Coordinates of C-alpha atoms in Angstrom, one line a residue:
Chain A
X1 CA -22.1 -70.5 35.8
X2 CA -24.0 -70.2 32.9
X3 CA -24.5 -73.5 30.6
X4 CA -22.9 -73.2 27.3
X5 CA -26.5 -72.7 25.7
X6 CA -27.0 -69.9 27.6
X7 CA -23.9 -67.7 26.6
X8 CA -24.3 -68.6 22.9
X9 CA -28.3 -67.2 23.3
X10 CA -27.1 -64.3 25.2
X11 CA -24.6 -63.4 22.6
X12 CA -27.2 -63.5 20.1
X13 CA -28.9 -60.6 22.2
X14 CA -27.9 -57.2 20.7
X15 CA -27.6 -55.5 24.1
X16 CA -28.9 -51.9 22.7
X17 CA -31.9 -52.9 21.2
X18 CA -32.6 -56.3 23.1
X19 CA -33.3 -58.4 19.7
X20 CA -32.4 -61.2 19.1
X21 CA -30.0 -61.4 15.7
X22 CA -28.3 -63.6 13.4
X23 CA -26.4 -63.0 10.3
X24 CA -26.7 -66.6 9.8
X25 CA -30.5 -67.8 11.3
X26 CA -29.5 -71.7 10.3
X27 CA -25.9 -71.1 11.4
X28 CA -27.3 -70.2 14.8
X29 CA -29.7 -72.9 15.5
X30 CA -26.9 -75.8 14.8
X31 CA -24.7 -73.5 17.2
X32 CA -27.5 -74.1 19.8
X33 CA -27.2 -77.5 19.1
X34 CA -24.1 -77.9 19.0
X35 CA -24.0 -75.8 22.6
X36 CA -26.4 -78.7 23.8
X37 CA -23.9 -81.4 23.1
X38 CA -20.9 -79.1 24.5
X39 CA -22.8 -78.8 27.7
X40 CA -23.3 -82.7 28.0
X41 CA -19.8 -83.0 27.1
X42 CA -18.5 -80.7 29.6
X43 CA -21.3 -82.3 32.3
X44 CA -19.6 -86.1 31.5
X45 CA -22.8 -87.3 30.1
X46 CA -21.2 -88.0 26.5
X47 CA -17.9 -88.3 25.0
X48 CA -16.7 -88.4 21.5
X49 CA -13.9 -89.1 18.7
X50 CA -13.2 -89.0 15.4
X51 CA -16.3 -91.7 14.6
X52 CA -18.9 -91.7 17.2
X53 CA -20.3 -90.1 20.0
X54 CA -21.3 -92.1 22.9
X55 CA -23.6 -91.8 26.6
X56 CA -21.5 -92.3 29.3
X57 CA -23.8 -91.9 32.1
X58 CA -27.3 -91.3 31.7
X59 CA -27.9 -89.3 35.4
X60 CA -29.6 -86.7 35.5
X61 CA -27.2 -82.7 35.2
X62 CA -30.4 -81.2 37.4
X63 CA -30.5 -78.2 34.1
X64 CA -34.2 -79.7 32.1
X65 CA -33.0 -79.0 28.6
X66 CA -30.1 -81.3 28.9
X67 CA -31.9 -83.8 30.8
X68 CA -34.6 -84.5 27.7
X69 CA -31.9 -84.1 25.1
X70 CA -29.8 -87.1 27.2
X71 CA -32.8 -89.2 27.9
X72 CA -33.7 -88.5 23.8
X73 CA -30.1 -89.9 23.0
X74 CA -30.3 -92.6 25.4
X75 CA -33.8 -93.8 24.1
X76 CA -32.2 -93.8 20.5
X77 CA -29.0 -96.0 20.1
X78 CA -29.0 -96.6 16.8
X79 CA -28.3 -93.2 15.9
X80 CA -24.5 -93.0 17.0
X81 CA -22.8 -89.6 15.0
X82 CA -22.3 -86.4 15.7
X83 CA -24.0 -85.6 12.7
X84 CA -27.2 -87.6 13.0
X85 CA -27.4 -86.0 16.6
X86 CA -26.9 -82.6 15.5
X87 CA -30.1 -83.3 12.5
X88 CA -31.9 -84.9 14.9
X89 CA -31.8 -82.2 18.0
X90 CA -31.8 -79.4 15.0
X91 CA -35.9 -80.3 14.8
X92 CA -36.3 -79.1 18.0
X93 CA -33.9 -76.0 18.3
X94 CA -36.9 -73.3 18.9
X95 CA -37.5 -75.1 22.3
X96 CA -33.8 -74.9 22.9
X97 CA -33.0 -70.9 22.3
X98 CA -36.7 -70.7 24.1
X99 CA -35.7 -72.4 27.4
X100 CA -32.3 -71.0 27.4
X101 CA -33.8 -67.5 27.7
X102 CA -36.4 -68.1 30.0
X103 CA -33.5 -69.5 32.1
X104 CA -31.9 -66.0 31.1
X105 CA -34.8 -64.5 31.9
X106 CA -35.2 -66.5 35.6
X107 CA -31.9 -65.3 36.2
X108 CA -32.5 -61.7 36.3
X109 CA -29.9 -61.0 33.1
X110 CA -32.8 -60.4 30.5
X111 CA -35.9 -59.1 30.6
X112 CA -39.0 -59.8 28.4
X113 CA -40.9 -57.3 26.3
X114 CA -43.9 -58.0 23.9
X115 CA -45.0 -55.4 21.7
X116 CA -47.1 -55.1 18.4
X117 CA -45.4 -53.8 15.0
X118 CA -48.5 -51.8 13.1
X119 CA -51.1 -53.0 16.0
X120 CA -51.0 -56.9 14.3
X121 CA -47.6 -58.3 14.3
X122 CA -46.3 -59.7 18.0
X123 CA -42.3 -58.2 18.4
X124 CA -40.6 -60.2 21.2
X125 CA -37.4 -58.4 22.4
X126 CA -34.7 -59.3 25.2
X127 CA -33.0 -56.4 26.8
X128 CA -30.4 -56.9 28.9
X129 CA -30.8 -56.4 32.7
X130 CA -27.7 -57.3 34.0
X131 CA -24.8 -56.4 31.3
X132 CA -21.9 -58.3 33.3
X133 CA -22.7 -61.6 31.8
X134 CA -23.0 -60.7 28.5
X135 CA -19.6 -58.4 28.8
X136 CA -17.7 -61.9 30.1
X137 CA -18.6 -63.9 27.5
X138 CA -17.3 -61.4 25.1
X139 CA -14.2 -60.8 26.7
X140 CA -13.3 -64.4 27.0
X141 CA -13.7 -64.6 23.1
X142 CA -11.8 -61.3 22.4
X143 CA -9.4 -62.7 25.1
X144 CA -9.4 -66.1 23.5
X145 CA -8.5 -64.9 19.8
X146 CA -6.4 -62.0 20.7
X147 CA -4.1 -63.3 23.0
X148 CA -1.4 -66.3 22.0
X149 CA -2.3 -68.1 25.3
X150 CA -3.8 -71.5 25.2
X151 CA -7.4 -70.7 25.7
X152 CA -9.6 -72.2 28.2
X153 CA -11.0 -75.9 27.0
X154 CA -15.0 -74.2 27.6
X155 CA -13.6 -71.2 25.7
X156 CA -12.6 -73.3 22.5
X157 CA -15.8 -75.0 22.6
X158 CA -17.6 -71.0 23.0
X159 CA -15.6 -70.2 19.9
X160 CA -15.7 -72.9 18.3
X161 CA -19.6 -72.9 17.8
X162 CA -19.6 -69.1 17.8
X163 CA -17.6 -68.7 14.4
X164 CA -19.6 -70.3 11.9
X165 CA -22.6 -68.9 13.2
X166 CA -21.3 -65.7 12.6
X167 CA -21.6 -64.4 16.3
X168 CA -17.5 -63.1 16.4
X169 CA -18.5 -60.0 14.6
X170 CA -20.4 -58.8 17.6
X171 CA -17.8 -59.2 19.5
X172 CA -14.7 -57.6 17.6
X173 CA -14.4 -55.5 14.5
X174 CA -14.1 -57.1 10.9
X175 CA -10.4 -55.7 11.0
X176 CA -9.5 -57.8 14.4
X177 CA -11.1 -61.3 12.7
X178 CA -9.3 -61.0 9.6
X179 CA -6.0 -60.6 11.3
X180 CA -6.4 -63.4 13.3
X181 CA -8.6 -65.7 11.0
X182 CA -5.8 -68.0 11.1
X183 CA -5.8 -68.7 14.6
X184 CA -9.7 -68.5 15.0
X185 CA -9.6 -71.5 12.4
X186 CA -6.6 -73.6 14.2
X187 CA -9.2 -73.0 17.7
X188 CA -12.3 -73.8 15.8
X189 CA -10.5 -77.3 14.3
X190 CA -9.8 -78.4 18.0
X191 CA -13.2 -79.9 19.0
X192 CA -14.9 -83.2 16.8
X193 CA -18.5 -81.9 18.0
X194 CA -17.7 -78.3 16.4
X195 CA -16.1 -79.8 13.2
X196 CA -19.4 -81.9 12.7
X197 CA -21.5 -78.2 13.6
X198 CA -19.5 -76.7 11.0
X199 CA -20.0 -79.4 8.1
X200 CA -23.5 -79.4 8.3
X201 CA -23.7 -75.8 8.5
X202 CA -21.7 -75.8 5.7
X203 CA -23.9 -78.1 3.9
X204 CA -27.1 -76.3 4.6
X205 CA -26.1 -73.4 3.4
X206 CA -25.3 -75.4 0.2
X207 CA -28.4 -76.7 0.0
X208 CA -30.3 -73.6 0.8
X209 CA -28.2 -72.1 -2.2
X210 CA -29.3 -74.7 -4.7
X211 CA -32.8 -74.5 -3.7
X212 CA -32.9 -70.3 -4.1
X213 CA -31.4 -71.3 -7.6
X214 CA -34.0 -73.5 -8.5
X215 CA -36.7 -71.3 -7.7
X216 CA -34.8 -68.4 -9.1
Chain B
X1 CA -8.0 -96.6 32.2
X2 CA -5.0 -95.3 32.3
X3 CA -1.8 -96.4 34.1
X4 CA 0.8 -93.3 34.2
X5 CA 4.2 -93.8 35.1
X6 CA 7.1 -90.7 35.9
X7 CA 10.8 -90.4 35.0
X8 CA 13.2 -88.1 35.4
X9 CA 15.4 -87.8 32.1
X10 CA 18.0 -85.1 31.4
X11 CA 16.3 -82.6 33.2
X12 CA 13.1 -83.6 31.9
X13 CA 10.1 -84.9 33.7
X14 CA 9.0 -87.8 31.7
X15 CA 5.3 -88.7 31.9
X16 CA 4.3 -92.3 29.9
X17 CA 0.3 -92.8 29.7
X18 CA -0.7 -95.9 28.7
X19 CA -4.1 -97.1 28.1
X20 CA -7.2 -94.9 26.7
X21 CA -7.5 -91.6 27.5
X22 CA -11.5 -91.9 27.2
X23 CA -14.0 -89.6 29.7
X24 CA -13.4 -92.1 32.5
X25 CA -9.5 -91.3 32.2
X26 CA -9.9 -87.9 31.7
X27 CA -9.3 -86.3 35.1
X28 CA -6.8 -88.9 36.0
X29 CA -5.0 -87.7 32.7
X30 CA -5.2 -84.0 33.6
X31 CA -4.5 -84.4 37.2
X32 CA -1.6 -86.7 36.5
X33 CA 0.0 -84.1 33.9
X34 CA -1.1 -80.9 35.7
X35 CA 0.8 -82.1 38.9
X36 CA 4.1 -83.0 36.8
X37 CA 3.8 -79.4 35.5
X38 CA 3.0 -78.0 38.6
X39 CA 6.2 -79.3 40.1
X40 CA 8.5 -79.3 37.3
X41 CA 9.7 -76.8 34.5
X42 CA 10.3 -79.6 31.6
X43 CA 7.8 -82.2 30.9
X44 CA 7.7 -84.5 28.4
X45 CA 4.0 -86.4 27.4
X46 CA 5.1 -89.9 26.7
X47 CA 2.1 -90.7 24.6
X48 CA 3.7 -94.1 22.3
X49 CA 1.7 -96.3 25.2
X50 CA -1.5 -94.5 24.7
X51 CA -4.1 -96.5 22.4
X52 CA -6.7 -94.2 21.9
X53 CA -7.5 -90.8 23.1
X54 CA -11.5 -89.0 22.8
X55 CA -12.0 -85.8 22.7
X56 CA -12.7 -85.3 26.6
X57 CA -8.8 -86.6 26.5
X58 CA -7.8 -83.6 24.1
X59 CA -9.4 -81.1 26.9
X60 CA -7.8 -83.2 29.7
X61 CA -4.2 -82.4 27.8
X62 CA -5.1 -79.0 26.7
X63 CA -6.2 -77.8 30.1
X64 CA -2.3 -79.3 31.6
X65 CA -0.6 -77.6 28.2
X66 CA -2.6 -74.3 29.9
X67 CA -1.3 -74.9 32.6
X68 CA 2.2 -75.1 31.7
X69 CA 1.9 -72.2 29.7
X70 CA 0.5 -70.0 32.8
X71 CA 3.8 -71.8 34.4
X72 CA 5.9 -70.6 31.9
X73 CA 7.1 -74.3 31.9
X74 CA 8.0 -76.6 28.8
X75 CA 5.3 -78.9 28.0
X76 CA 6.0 -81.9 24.9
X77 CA 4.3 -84.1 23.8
X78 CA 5.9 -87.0 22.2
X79 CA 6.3 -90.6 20.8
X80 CA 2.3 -90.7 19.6
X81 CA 0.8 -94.1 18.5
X82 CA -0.9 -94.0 14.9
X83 CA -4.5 -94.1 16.4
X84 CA -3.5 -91.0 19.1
X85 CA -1.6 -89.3 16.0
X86 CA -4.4 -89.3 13.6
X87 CA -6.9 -87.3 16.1
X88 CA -4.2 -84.7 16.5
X89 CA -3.6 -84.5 13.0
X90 CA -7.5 -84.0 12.4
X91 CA -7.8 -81.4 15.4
X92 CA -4.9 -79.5 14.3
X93 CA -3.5 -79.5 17.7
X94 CA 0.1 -78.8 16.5
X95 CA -0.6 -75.6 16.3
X96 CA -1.1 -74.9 19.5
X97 CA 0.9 -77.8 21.0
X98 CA 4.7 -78.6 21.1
X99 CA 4.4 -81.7 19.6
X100 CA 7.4 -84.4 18.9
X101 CA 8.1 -87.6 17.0
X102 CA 10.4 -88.9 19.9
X103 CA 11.4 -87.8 23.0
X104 CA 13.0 -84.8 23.6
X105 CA 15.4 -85.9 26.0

């Protein structure tokens, strides 16, 4: 099974050209945060309310990236939010969307290519090898918002960090998220680690609008 | 820890949690409710015991509401403390949830 890193990266993978895309860049990178602490949730490593999150065992998962964002946490006690966690791990979120497609990569569902734009500037794209993954992830979302069912608890969490980040618009058309913004919103709302995602991409983008003002 | 107890109330299955419904409770929460909804069409969440719930609780009682659901069973939840109310209220689980004041049997 693929960790929850992994399927946000690979929906980030446009599967006819292979780059890698975002309609929100900072949106994405807290969703790959985010992911991190979904992953460590789901693993039992960490658990969370409405206050705090908090290490429950500090073990070893056996997947590296989680390991060295758990050991970070444990090393750190004083920082004890959600929202200090997600700054915190937001530093490092090139290693994370790196190791999460060399782990793609390793697993035979995307491939590599360099190239150079113009003979100077390096062009890194991802195609997609083996589509089935990519297709799953997708379905469970359409499947997810769609449907009236009770989604899947790792489904929420997909959604939940895959909304703000813009990522839903790759998987249905405008027409299908605006009829069922409503329950996309009520699914988003579920999980504390997604509302505390959410806010601070929320108050990014604020502050990324007040600075283009200033400068404008 | 959690200490669940089972009833059998006009054709209800009553399951009363008490305790905290933290990460160590967690599969002991969902096992406990999945089984009741496994083997009954009617169960009823007695959650008025239950002093705190985190959000690996939430997935523990959304995976057994699932569950139901895929059952085509009745699943309730009911009798919430303040503490347990106010992280439904702020995760909007009502909407997804049959949720009650009291009882329903």
């Amino acid at each position: 099974m693929l960790s929850m890193l992994e399927e946000v990266v690979l929906l980030a993978v446009d599967e006819r050209t292979g780059n890698l895309r975002s309609t929100r860049e900072f949106g994405t990178a807290y969703a790959l945060v985010g992911a991190v602490f979904f992953d460590l949730a789901l693993a039992r490593k960490i658990d969370t309310d409405t206050e705090a999150i908090r290490i429950i065992d500090t073990t070893p998962t056996g997947n590296a990236t989680l390991d060295r964002v758990l050991a970070e946490m444990a090393r750190r006690p004083n920082l004890t939010t959600v929202r200090e966690w997600i700054e915190e791990i937001f530093h490092r979120r090139q290693d994370l969307e790196g190791e999460a497609l060399a782990s793609l990569i390793a697993q035979g569902i995307l491939r590599h290519e360099k190239s150079k734009l113009l003979w100077i500037i390096d062009v890194e794209r991802f195609p997609v090898v083996d589509d089935s993954r990519q297709r799953h992830v997708k379905q469970r979302l359409q499947h997810a918002i769609l449907s009236d069912e009770i989604p899947d608890t790792r489904d929420i969490m997909l959604l939940s960090i895959a909304e703000p980040c813009g990522l839903l618009s790759y998987v249905l058309s405008d027409e299908q998220i605006e009829a069922r913004k409503e329950r996309i919103r009520a699914l988003s709302n579920l999980e504390t680690i997604s509302r505390k995602v959410t806010a601070a991409i929320v108050s990014l983008d604020a502050t990324m609008r007040q600075a283009m003002t200033k400068v404008v | 820890m959690i200490q669940v107890t089972e009833e059998t109330r006009s054709g209800w299955l009553v399951v009363s949690v008490r305790g905290r419904a933290d990460a160590d409770a967690a599969d002991n929460l969902e096992g406990a409710l999945r089984a009741a909804v496994d083997g009954h069409p009617k169960v009823a969440a007695d959650f008025s015991a239950l002093d705190y719930i985190s959000s690996a609780g939430i997935r523990a009682v959304l995976q057994a509401a699932r569950a139901a659901q895929g059952r085509q069973s009745e699943f309730a939840i009911c009798g919430m403390s303040a503490s347990v109310k106010k992280v439904f209220d702020m995760s909007g689980l009502h909407h997804i949830l049959r949720i009650h004041g009291e009882l329903p049997c």
